[in-house]
Coordinates of N, CA, C and O and ligand atoms in Angstrom, one line a residue:
M26 N 68.3 -35.6 -97.0 CA 68.8 -34.4 -96.8 C 70.0 -33.5 -96.0 O 70.8 -34.7 -96.0
A27 N 71.0 -32.5 -96.5 CA 72.1 -32.4 -96.1 C 72.2 -32.2 -95.2 O 71.4 -32.1 -94.4
V28 N 73.9 -33.1 -95.0 CA 74.3 -32.6 -93.6 C 74.1 -31.2 -92.9 O 74.2 -30.2 -93.3
S29 N 73.7 -31.4 -92.1 CA 73.6 -29.5 -91.1 C 74.3 -29.2 -89.9 O 74.3 -30.6 -89.2
F30 N 74.8 -28.3 -90.1 CA 76.1 -28.5 -88.6 C 75.1 -28.3 -87.8 O 75.3 -28.9 -86.6
N31 N 73.8 -27.7 -87.6 CA 73.1 -27.1 -86.4 C 72.4 -29.5 -85.4 O 72.4 -29.6 -84.5
N32 N 72.3 -29.6 -85.9 CA 70.9 -31.2 -86.5 C 72.3 -31.8 -86.0 O 71.8 -33.1 -85.9
D33 N 73.8 -31.7 -87.0 CA 73.8 -33.2 -86.8 C 75.3 -32.5 -86.5 O 76.6 -33.7 -85.8
I34 N 76.6 -31.4 -86.9 CA 77.3 -31.7 -87.1 C 78.4 -30.5 -85.3 O 79.1 -32.0 -83.9
M35 N 77.1 -30.1 -85.1 CA 77.4 -29.8 -84.2 C 77.2 -30.3 -81.9 O 78.0 -30.5 -81.8
P36 N 76.1 -31.5 -82.7 CA 75.9 -32.6 -80.8 C 77.1 -33.3 -81.5 O 77.8 -33.2 -80.2
I37 N 77.6 -33.6 -81.4 CA 79.0 -34.2 -82.0 C 79.8 -34.4 -81.7 O 81.4 -33.9 -80.7
F38 N 80.3 -31.8 -81.5 CA 82.0 -31.6 -81.3 C 81.1 -30.9 -79.5 O 82.3 -30.8 -78.6
N39 N 80.1 -30.8 -79.6 CA 79.4 -30.2 -78.3 C 80.5 -30.6 -77.2 O 80.8 -29.3 -76.7
Q40 N 80.2 -31.3 -76.3 CA 81.1 -31.9 -75.8 C 82.8 -31.7 -75.3 O 82.9 -30.9 -74.1
F41 N 83.0 -31.7 -76.2 CA 84.8 -30.7 -76.1 C 84.8 -29.7 -76.2 O 86.2 -29.0 -76.9
R42 N 83.4 -28.6 -76.5 CA 84.4 -26.9 -76.8 C 84.9 -26.6 -76.4 O 86.1 -26.3 -76.9
G43 N 84.7 -27.1 -74.1 CA 85.9 -26.3 -73.9 C 87.6 -26.3 -74.7 O 88.3 -25.3 -73.9
Q44 N 87.8 -27.3 -73.8 CA 89.3 -28.2 -74.6 C 89.9 -27.6 -75.1 O 91.3 -27.3 -76.1
M45 N 88.3 -27.1 -77.0 CA 89.7 -26.1 -78.6 C 88.8 -25.0 -78.3 O 89.6 -24.2 -79.4
M46 N 88.5 -24.5 -76.8 CA 88.3 -23.2 -77.4 C 89.6 -22.2 -77.6 O 89.9 -21.5 -78.2
W47 N 91.1 -22.7 -77.4 CA 92.1 -21.3 -77.1 C 92.0 -21.8 -79.1 O 92.5 -20.9 -78.9
R48 N 91.6 -22.7 -79.3 CA 92.0 -22.8 -80.9 C 90.5 -22.0 -82.0 O 90.9 -21.5 -83.0
F49 N 89.6 -22.7 -81.8 CA 88.4 -22.5 -82.2 C 87.3 -22.6 -81.8 O 87.6 -23.6 -80.1
D50 N 85.9 -22.8 -81.7 CA 84.9 -22.1 -80.8 C 84.1 -23.6 -81.6 O 83.4 -23.3 -82.9
L51 N 84.8 -25.4 -80.9 CA 84.0 -26.2 -82.3 C 81.8 -26.4 -82.3 O 81.8 -27.0 -82.8
T52 N 81.5 -25.0 -81.2 CA 80.7 -25.5 -81.4 C 79.7 -24.5 -82.3 O 78.5 -23.7 -82.4
N53 N 80.7 -23.3 -82.9 CA 80.5 -21.5 -83.3 C 80.4 -22.6 -84.7 O 81.5 -22.8 -85.4
Y54 N 79.4 -21.8 -86.1 CA 79.3 -21.8 -87.1 C 80.4 -22.0 -88.0 O 81.2 -22.2 -88.2
E55 N 80.8 -20.3 -88.3 CA 81.3 -19.7 -88.9 C 83.4 -19.8 -88.1 O 83.8 -20.2 -89.2
H56 N 83.2 -20.5 -86.7 CA 84.4 -20.4 -86.7 C 84.8 -22.1 -87.3 O 85.9 -22.4 -88.2
V57 N 84.0 -23.1 -87.1 CA 83.2 -23.8 -87.8 C 84.2 -24.7 -89.5 O 85.2 -24.6 -90.1
K58 N 83.4 -23.8 -89.7 CA 83.7 -23.4 -91.6 C 84.3 -23.0 -91.7 O 85.2 -23.4 -93.0
A59 N 85.4 -21.9 -91.0 CA 86.7 -21.3 -91.8 C 88.0 -22.2 -91.3 O 88.8 -22.1 -91.8
N60 N 87.4 -23.0 -91.0 CA 88.1 -24.4 -89.8 C 88.2 -25.7 -91.3 O 88.6 -26.5 -89.9
A61 N 87.3 -25.6 -92.0 CA 86.8 -26.8 -91.8 C 87.5 -27.7 -92.5 O 88.0 -29.3 -92.4
R62 N 88.7 -27.1 -93.5 CA 90.0 -27.8 -94.4 C 90.9 -28.4 -93.1 O 91.1 -29.7 -93.2
I63 N 91.1 -27.5 -92.2 CA 92.1 -28.1 -90.7 C 91.8 -29.1 -90.1 O 91.6 -30.3 -90.0
I64 N 90.2 -28.8 -89.9 CA 89.2 -29.9 -88.2 C 89.3 -31.3 -89.5 O 90.3 -32.1 -89.6
N65 N 89.1 -31.7 -91.3 CA 88.9 -32.6 -92.0 C 89.9 -33.3 -92.2 O 90.3 -34.6 -91.7
N66 N 91.8 -32.2 -92.2 CA 92.9 -33.3 -92.6 C 93.1 -33.7 -91.1 O 93.4 -35.0 -91.4
R67 N 93.1 -33.2 -90.3 CA 93.4 -34.0 -88.8 C 92.4 -34.7 -88.7 O 92.4 -36.3 -88.1
L68 N 90.9 -35.0 -88.5 CA 89.8 -36.1 -88.3 C 90.1 -37.4 -89.1 O 90.5 -38.4 -88.6
A69 N 90.7 -36.2 -90.4 CA 90.4 -37.9 -91.2 C 92.5 -38.4 -91.7 O 92.5 -39.9 -92.2
N70 N 93.2 -37.8 -91.2 CA 94.9 -38.0 -91.1 C 95.0 -38.7 -89.3 O 96.4 -38.3 -88.8
A71 N 94.3 -39.3 -88.9 CA 94.8 -39.8 -87.7 C 95.4 -40.8 -86.8 O 96.7 -40.3 -85.8
A72 N 96.5 -41.4 -88.6 CA 97.7 -41.9 -88.3 C 98.3 -41.3 -88.0 O 99.3 -41.7 -87.8
I73 N 98.8 -40.4 -88.7 CA 99.2 -39.9 -88.5 C 99.7 -38.3 -87.8 O 100.9 -38.1 -86.7
F74 N 98.7 -37.9 -88.0 CA 98.6 -36.9 -86.6 C 97.9 -36.9 -85.7 O 98.6 -35.6 -84.7
G75 N 98.0 -38.3 -85.0 CA 96.9 -38.7 -83.8 C 95.9 -38.1 -83.9 O 95.4 -36.6 -84.3
P76 N 95.1 -38.5 -83.2 CA 93.5 -39.2 -83.1 C 92.2 -37.3 -82.9 O 93.2 -37.1 -81.0
M77 N 92.0 -37.0 -83.2 CA 90.8 -36.1 -82.5 C 90.3 -35.9 -81.8 O 89.3 -36.4 -82.8
P78 N 89.1 -35.4 -80.5 CA 90.1 -35.5 -79.5 C 90.6 -36.9 -78.9 O 90.3 -38.0 -79.3
P79 N 92.3 -36.7 -78.0 CA 93.1 -36.7 -77.8 C 92.4 -38.3 -76.6 O 91.2 -37.8 -76.1
P80 N 92.9 -39.5 -76.7 CA 92.7 -40.4 -74.9 C 92.8 -39.4 -74.3 O 94.2 -38.0 -74.8
P81 N 91.9 -39.8 -73.1 CA 91.7 -40.7 -73.6 C 90.4 -40.4 -73.5 O 89.2 -41.5 -72.9
F82 N 90.0 -39.7 -74.0 CA 88.6 -39.5 -74.8 C 88.5 -40.8 -76.2 O 89.3 -41.1 -76.9
D83 N 87.9 -41.3 -76.1 CA 87.3 -42.2 -77.0 C 87.2 -40.7 -78.6 O 87.2 -40.2 -78.5
P84 N 87.9 -41.9 -79.6 CA 88.3 -40.8 -80.9 C 86.7 -40.7 -81.8 O 85.4 -41.8 -81.1
L85 N 86.5 -40.1 -82.4 CA 85.3 -39.9 -83.0 C 85.5 -41.4 -83.7 O 86.3 -42.5 -84.3
T86 N 84.1 -42.1 -84.2 CA 84.0 -43.5 -85.4 C 84.1 -42.8 -87.0 O 83.7 -41.0 -87.6
P87 N 84.1 -43.3 -87.3 CA 84.3 -43.4 -89.1 C 83.3 -42.9 -89.7 O 83.3 -42.0 -90.9
E88 N 82.1 -43.4 -88.8 CA 81.2 -42.5 -89.6 C 81.1 -41.1 -89.5 O 80.7 -40.0 -89.9
Q89 N 81.2 -41.1 -87.9 CA 81.1 -39.3 -87.9 C 82.1 -39.3 -88.2 O 82.3 -36.8 -89.2
I90 N 83.6 -39.3 -88.8 CA 84.9 -38.7 -89.3 C 84.1 -38.2 -90.6 O 83.8 -37.1 -91.8
Q91 N 83.3 -39.4 -91.4 CA 83.3 -39.8 -93.6 C 81.0 -38.9 -92.6 O 81.8 -37.7 -93.6
L92 N 81.4 -37.9 -91.8 CA 79.8 -36.9 -91.6 C 80.8 -35.6 -92.4 O 80.3 -34.5 -92.6
F93 N 81.4 -35.5 -91.0 CA 81.9 -34.3 -91.4 C 82.7 -34.0 -92.5 O 82.2 -32.3 -93.4
S94 N 82.7 -34.7 -93.2 CA 84.0 -34.7 -94.8 C 82.7 -34.6 -95.7 O 82.5 -33.6 -96.2
Q95 N 81.7 -35.0 -95.6 CA 80.1 -35.1 -96.3 C 79.7 -33.4 -96.3 O 79.6 -32.7 -97.0
W96 N 80.0 -32.8 -94.7 CA 79.0 -31.7 -95.0 C 79.9 -30.6 -95.3 O 79.4 -29.9 -96.4
I97 N 81.5 -31.2 -96.0 CA 82.3 -29.7 -96.1 C 81.3 -30.0 -97.8 O 81.6 -28.6 -98.2
D98 N 81.4 -31.4 -98.0 CA 81.6 -31.0 -99.8 C 80.6 -30.7 -100.4 O 79.3 -30.4 -101.6
E99 N 79.9 -31.1 -99.3 CA 78.3 -29.8 -100.0 C 77.0 -28.9 -99.5 O 76.6 -28.4 -99.1
G100 N 78.9 -27.8 -99.0 CA 78.6 -26.0 -99.0 C 78.5 -25.8 -97.2 O 77.9 -25.1 -97.0
C101 N 79.1 -26.7 -96.3 CA 78.6 -26.5 -95.0 C 77.5 -26.1 -94.8 O 77.5 -24.7 -94.4
Q102 N 75.8 -26.1 -94.8 CA 74.5 -26.3 -94.6 C 75.1 -25.8 -93.0 O 75.8 -27.1 -92.2
P103 N 74.3 -25.2 -92.9 CA 73.9 -23.9 -91.1 C 73.0 -25.4 -90.5 O 72.5 -25.5 -89.6
Ligands
HEM229 C1 86.0 -33.5 -82.1 C2 86.1 -32.3 -81.6 C3 88.3 -32.3 -81.2 C4 88.3 -32.0 -82.9 C5 87.5 -31.6 -83.8 C6 89.2 -31.1 -82.2 C7 90.0 -30.7 -83.5 C8 91.7 -30.1 -83.9 C9 92.2 -29.6 -84.4 C10 91.6 -29.6 -86.0 C11 93.4 -29.4 -83.7 C12 94.1 -28.8 -84.8 C13 95.1 -27.0 -84.9 C14 95.3 -26.0 -85.7 O1 96.1 -27.8 -86.4 O2 96.1 -25.5 -85.9 C15 93.6 -29.0 -82.7 C16 94.9 -29.5 -81.6 C17 94.8 -29.7 -80.6 N1 93.7 -30.3 -80.8 FE1 91.8 -30.7 -80.8 N2 89.9 -31.2 -81.8 C18 89.1 -31.8 -80.7 C19 89.1 -31.8 -78.9 C20 89.8 -31.9 -78.3 C21 90.0 -32.1 -76.6 C22 88.9 -32.5 -76.1 C23 91.0 -32.4 -76.7 C24 91.3 -32.3 -75.2 C25 92.8 -32.6 -75.1 C26 91.6 -30.9 -77.4 C27 93.4 -30.8 -77.8 C28 94.0 -30.5 -78.9 C29 95.0 -30.1 -78.2 C30 96.0 -30.0 -76.7 C31 95.9 -29.9 -79.5 C32 97.5 -29.6 -80.1 C33 97.9 -30.5 -80.4 C34 98.1 -31.3 -81.5 O3 98.0 -30.7 -82.5 O4 97.6 -32.7 -81.6 N3 91.2 -31.5 -78.3 N4 92.2 -30.2 -82.2

């Protein structure tokens, strides 16, 4: 089954929504889809740009980052 925003991605982002509202709504499908490349680039290159979410939060796991990348590859399914 394809990765789904509502089932798979949104639950990962939900707890960080408030802290990123200045830029986009991480729980809003259209916002995340429109910024998917920017978000993926940031998540995939934490060593260069710094982890997101930043300390003291635990960074996303490699599996969660991979899931987001797969969601893009599969065409950003709702
Ligand atoms: C999984 C959760 C998160 C994702 C996917 C995310 C994503 C991003 C992205 C893509 C940017 C760059 C935006 C741009 O270049 O226009 C960014 C910047 C930023 N985020 Fe987040 N964010 C998350 C959680 C958080 C949390 C919890 C905080 C709380 C402090 C936070 C604070 C910031 C700040 C201060 C910036 C601007 C400075 C910088 O780029 O380091 N983010 N975030």
